[in-house]
JSON list of C-alpha atoms in Angstrom, two decimals:
[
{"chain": "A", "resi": 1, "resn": "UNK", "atom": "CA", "xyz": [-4.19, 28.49, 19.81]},
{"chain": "A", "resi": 2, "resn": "UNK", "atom": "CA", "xyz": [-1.78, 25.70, 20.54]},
{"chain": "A", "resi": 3, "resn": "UNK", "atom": "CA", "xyz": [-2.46, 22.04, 20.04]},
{"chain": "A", "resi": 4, "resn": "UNK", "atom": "CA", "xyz": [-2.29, 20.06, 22.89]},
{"chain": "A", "resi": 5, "resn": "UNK", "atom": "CA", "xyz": [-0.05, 16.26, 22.87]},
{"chain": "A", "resi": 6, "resn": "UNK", "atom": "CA", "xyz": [-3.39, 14.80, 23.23]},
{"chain": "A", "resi": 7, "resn": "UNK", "atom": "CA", "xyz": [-5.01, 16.36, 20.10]},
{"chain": "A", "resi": 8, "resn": "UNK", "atom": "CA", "xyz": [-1.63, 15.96, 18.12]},
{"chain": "A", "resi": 9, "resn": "UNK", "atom": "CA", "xyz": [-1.43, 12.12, 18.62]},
{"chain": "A", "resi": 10, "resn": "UNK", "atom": "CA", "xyz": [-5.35, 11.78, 17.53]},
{"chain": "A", "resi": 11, "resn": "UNK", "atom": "CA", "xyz": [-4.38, 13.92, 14.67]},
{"chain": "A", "resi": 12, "resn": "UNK", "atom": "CA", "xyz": [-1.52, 11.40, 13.70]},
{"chain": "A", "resi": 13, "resn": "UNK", "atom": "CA", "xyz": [-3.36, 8.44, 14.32]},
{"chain": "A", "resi": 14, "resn": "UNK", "atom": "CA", "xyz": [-5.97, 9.21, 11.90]},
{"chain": "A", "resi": 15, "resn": "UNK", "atom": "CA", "xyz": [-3.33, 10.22, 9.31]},
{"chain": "A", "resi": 16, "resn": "UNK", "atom": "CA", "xyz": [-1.57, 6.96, 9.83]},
{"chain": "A", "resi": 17, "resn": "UNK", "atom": "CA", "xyz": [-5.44, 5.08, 9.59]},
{"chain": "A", "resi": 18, "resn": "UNK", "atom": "CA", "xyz": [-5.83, 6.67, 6.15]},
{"chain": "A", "resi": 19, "resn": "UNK", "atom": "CA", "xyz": [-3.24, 5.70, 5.04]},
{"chain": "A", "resi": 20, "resn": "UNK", "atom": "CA", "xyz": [-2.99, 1.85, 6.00]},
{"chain": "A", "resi": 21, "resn": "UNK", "atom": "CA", "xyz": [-7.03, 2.29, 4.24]},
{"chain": "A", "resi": 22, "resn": "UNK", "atom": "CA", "xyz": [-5.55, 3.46, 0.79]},
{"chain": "A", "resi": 23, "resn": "UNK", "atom": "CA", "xyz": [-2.84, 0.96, 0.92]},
{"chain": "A", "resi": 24, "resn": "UNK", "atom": "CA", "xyz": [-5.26, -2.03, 1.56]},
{"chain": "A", "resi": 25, "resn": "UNK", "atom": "CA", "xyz": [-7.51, -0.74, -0.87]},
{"chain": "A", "resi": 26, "resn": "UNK", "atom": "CA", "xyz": [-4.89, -0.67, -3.66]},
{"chain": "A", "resi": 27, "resn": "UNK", "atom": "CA", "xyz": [-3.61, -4.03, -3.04]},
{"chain": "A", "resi": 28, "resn": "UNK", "atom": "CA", "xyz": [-6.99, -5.56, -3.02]},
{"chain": "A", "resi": 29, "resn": "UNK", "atom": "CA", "xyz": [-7.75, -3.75, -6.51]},
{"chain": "A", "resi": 30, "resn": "UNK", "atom": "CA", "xyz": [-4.81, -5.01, -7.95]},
{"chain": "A", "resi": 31, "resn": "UNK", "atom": "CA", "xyz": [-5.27, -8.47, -6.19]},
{"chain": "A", "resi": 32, "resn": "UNK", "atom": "CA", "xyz": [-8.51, -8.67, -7.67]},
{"chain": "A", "resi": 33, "resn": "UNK", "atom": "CA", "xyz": [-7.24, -9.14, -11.45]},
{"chain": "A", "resi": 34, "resn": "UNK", "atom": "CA", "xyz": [-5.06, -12.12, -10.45]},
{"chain": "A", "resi": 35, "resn": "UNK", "atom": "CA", "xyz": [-7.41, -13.94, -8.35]},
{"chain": "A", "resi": 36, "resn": "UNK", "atom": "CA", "xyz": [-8.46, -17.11, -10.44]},
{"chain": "A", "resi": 37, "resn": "UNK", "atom": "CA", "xyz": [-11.13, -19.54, -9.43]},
{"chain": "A", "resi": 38, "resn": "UNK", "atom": "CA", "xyz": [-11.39, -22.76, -10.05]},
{"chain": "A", "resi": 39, "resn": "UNK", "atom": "CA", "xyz": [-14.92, -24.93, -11.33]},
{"chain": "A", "resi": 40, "resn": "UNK", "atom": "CA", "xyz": [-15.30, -28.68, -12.22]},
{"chain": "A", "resi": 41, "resn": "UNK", "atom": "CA", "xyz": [-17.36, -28.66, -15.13]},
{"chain": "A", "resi": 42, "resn": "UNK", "atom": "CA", "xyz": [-20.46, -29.58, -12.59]},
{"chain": "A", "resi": 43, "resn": "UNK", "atom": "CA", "xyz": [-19.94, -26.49, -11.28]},
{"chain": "A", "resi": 44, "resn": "UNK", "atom": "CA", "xyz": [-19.63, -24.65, -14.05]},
{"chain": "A", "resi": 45, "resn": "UNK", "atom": "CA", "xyz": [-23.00, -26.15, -14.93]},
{"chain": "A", "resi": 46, "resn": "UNK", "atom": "CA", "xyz": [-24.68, -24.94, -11.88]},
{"chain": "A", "resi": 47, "resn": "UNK", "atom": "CA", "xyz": [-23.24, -21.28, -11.12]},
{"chain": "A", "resi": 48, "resn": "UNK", "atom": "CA", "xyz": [-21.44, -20.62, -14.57]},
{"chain": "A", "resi": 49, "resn": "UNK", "atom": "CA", "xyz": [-19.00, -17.84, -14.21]},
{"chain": "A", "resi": 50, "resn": "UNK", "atom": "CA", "xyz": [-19.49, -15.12, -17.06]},
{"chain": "A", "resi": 51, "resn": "UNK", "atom": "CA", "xyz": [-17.68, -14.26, -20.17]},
{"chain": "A", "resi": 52, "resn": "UNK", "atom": "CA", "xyz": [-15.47, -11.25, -18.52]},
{"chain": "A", "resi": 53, "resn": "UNK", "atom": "CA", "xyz": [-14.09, -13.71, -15.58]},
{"chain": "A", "resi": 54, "resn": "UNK", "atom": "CA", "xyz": [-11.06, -15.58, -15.72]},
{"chain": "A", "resi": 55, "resn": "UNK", "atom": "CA", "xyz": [-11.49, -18.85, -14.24]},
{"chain": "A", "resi": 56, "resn": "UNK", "atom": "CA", "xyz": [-9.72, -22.28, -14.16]},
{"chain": "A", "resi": 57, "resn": "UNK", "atom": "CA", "xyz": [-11.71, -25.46, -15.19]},
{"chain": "A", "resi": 58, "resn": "UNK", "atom": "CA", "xyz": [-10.48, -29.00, -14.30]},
{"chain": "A", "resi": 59, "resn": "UNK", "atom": "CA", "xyz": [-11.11, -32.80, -15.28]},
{"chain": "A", "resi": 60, "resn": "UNK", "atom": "CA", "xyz": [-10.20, -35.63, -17.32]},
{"chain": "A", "resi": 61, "resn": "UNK", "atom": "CA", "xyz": [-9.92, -35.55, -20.95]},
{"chain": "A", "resi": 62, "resn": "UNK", "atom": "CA", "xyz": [-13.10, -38.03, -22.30]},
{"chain": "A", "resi": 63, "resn": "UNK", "atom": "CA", "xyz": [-11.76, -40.75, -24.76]},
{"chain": "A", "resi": 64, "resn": "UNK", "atom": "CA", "xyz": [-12.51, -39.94, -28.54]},
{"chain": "A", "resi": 65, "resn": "UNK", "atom": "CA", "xyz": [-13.27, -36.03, -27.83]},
{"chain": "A", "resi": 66, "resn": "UNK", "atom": "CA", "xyz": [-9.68, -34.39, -29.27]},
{"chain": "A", "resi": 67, "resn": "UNK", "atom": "CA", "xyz": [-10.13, -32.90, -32.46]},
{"chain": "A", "resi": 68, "resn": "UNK", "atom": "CA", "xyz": [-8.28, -30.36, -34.04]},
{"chain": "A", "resi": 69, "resn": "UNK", "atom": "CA", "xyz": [-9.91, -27.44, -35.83]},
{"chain": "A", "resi": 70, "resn": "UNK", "atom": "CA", "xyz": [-9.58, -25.92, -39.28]},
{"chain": "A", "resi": 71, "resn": "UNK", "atom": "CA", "xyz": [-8.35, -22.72, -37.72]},
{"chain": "A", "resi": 72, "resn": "UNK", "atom": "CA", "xyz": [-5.80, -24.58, -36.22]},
{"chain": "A", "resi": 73, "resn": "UNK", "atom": "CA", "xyz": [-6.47, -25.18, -32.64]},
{"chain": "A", "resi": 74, "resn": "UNK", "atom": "CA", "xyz": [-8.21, -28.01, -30.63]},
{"chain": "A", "resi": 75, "resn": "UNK", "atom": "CA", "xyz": [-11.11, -28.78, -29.03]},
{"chain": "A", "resi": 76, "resn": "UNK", "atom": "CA", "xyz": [-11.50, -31.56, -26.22]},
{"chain": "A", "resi": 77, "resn": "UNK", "atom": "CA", "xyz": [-14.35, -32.46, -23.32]},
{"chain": "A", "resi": 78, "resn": "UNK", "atom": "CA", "xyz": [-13.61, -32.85, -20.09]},
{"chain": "A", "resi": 79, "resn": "UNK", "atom": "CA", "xyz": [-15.38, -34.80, -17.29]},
{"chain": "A", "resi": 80, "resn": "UNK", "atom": "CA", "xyz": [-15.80, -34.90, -13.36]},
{"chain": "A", "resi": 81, "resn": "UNK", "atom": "CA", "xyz": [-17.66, -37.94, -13.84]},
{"chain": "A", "resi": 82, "resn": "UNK", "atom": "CA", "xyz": [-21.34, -36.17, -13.20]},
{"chain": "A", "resi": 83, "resn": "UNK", "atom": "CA", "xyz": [-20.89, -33.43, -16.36]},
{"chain": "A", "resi": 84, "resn": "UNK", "atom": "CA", "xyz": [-18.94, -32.57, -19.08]},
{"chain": "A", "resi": 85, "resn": "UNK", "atom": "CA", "xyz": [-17.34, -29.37, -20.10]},
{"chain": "A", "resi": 86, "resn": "UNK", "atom": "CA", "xyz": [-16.22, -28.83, -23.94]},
{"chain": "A", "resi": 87, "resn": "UNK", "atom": "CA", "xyz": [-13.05, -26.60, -24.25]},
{"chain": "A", "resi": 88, "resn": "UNK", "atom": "CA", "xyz": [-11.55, -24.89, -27.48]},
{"chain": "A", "resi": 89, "resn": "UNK", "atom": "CA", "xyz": [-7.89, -24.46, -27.25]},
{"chain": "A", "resi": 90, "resn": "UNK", "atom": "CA", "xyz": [-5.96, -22.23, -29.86]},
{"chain": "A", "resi": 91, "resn": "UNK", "atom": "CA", "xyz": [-2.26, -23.02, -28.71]},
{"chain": "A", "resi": 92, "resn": "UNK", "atom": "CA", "xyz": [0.06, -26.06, -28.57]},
{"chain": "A", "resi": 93, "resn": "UNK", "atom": "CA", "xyz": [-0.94, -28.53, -26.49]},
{"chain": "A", "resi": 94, "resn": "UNK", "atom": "CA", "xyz": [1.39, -30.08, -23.35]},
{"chain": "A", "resi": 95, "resn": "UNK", "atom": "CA", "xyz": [3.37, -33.07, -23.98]},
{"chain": "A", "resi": 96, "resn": "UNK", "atom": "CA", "xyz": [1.74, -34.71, -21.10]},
{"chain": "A", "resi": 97, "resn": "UNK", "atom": "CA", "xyz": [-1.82, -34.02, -22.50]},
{"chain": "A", "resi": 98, "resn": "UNK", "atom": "CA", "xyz": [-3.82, -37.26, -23.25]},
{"chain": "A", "resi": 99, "resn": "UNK", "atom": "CA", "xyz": [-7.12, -38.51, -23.64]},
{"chain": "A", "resi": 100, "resn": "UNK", "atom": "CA", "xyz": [-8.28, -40.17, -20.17]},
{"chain": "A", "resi": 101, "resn": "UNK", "atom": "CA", "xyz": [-5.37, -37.66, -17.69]},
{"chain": "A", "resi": 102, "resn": "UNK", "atom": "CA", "xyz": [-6.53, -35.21, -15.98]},
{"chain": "A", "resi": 103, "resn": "UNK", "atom": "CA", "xyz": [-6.05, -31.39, -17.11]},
{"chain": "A", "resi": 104, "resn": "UNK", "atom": "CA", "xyz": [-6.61, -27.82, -15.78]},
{"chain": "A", "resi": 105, "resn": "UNK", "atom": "CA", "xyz": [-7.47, -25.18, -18.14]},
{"chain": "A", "resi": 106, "resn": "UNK", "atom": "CA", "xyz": [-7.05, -21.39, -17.97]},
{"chain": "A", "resi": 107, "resn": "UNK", "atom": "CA", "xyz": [-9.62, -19.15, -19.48]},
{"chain": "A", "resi": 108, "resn": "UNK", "atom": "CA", "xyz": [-13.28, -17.78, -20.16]},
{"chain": "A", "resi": 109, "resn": "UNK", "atom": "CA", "xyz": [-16.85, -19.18, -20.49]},
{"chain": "A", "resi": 110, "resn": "UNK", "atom": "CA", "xyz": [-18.15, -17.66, -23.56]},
{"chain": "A", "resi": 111, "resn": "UNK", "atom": "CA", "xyz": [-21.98, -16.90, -23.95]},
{"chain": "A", "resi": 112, "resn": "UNK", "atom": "CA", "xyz": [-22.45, -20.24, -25.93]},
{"chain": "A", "resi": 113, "resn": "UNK", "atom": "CA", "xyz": [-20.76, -22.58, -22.83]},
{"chain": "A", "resi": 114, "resn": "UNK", "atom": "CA", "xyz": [-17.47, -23.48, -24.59]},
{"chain": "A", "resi": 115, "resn": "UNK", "atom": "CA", "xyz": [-14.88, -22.91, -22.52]},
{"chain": "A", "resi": 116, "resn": "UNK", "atom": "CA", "xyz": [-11.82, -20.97, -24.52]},
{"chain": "A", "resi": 117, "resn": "UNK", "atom": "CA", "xyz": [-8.89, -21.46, -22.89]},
{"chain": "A", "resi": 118, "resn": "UNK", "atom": "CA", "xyz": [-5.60, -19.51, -22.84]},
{"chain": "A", "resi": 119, "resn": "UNK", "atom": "CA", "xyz": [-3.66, -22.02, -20.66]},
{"chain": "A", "resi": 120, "resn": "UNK", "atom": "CA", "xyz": [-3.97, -25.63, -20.14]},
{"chain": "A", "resi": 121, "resn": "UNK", "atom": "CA", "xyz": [-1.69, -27.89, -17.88]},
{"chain": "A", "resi": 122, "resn": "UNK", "atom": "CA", "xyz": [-1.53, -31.40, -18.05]},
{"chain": "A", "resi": 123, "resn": "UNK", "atom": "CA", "xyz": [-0.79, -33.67, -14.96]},
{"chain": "A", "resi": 124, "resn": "UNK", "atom": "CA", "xyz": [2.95, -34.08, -14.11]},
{"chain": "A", "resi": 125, "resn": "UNK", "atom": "CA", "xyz": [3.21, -37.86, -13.45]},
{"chain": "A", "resi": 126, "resn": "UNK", "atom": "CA", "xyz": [0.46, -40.35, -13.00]},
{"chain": "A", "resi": 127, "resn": "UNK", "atom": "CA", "xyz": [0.39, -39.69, -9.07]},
{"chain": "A", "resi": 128, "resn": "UNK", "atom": "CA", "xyz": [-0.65, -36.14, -9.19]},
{"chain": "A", "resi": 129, "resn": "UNK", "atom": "CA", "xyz": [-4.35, -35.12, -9.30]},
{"chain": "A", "resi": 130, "resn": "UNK", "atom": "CA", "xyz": [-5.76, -31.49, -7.97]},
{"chain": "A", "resi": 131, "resn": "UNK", "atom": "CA", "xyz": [-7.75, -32.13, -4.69]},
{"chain": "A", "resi": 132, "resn": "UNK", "atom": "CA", "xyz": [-10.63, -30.35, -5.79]},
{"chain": "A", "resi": 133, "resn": "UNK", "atom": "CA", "xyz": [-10.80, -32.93, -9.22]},
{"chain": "A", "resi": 134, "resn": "UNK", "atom": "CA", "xyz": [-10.34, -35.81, -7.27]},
{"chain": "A", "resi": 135, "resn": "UNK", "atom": "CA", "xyz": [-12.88, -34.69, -4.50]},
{"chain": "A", "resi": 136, "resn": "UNK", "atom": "CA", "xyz": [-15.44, -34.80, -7.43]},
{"chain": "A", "resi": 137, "resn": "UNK", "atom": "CA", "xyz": [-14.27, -37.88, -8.82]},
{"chain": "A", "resi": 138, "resn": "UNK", "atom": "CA", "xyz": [-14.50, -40.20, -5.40]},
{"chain": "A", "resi": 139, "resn": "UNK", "atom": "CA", "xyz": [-18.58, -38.34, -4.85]},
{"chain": "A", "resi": 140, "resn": "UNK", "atom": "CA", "xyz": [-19.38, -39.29, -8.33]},
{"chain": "A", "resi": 141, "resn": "UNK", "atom": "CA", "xyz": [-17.49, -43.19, -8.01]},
{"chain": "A", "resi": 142, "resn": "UNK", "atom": "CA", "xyz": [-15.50, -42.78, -10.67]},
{"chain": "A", "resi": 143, "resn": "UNK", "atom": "CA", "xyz": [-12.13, -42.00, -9.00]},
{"chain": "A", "resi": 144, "resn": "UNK", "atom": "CA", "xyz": [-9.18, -45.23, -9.19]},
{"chain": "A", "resi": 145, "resn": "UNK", "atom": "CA", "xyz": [-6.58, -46.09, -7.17]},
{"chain": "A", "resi": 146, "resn": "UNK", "atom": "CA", "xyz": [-4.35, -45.51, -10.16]},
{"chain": "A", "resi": 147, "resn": "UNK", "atom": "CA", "xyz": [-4.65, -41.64, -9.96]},
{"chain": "A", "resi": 148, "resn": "UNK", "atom": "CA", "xyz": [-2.86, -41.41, -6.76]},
{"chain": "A", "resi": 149, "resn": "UNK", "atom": "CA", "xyz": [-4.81, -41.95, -3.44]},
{"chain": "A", "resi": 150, "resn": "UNK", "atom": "CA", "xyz": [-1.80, -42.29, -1.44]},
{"chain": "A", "resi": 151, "resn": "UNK", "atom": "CA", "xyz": [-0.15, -39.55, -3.05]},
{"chain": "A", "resi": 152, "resn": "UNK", "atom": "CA", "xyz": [-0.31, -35.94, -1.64]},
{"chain": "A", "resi": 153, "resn": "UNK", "atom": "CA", "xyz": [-2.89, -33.66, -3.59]},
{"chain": "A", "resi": 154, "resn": "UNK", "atom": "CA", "xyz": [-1.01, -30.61, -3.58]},
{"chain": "A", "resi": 155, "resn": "UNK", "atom": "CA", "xyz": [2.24, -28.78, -2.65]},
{"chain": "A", "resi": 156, "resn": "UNK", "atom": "CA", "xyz": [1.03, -27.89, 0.52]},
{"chain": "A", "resi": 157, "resn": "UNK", "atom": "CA", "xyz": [0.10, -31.18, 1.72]},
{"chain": "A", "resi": 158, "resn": "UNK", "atom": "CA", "xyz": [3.65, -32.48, 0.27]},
{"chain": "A", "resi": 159, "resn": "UNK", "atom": "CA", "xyz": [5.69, -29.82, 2.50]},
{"chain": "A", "resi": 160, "resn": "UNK", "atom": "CA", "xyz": [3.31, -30.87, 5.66]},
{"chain": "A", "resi": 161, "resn": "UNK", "atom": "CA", "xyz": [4.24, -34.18, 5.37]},
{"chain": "A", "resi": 162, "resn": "UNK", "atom": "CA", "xyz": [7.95, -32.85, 4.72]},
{"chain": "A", "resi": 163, "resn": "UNK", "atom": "CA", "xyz": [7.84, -31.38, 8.29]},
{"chain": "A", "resi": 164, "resn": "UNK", "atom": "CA", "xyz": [5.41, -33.30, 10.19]}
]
């Protein structure tokens, strides 16, 4: 029995469905191990993401809480103004890292609530502060003009203003 054009081009069409499906299924399974979210340490207290997620955690270092370890690596607090979150850092430290500046750190919640981090970036120049920090900051009244309320929040605002 011959196939007719009409049955052909239905039988192509769901070939060509299949296999758009398998190619958006691999690229959200390999998506899904480089997403990284990112939690102010009062949101870390309310929903806290567990030990086997990779997450991002952002605030200003809290004077007097840098101390280094015997192992070798450093633990500091951070603050959104409403909570704090302690993190344990095992590598060197950015030159721009100081008590007071903001910070974003890469890593995992362990069981106990200290945040290890793998990663941590300090603020670029004093004008610079992620949106979703400084968000926190102005709700909780402790945000100041100094950390950069004219200044864009991110890249994307910077190249809108670039073309706009």
């Amino acid at each position: 029995m011959a196939m007719t054009r009409k049955r052909r081009r239905i039988i192509l069409i769901g070939i060509g469905a299949g296999f758009v499906l398998a190619a958006s299924l691999l690229v959200g399974v390999g998506m899904r191990d480089s997403i990284v979210f990112f939690f102010s340490p009062s949101e870390i207290a309310e929903r806290a993401p567990g030990p086997e997620q990779r997450v991002r955690v952002g605030g200003l270092v809290v004077e007097g809480s840098v101390s280094r370890q015997d192992d070798g690596s450093v633990a500091f607090t951070v603050t959104d103004g409403a909570m704090e979150q302690r993190i344990a850092f095992p590598g060197i430290l950015p030159d721009l890292f100081r008590e007071g500046q903001g910070i974003i750190a890469e890593g995992r919640l362990q069981s106990g609530g200290l945040f290890v981090a793998e990663e941590v970036l300090a603020k670029h120049d004093e004008k610079y502060m992620p949106k979703e920090i400084a968000d926190t900051l102005k709700t909780e009244g402790h945000f100041k003009p100094e950390y950069g309320a004219d200044a864009p929040q991110a890249a994307g605002e910077a190249a809108a203003d670039a073309d706009g």
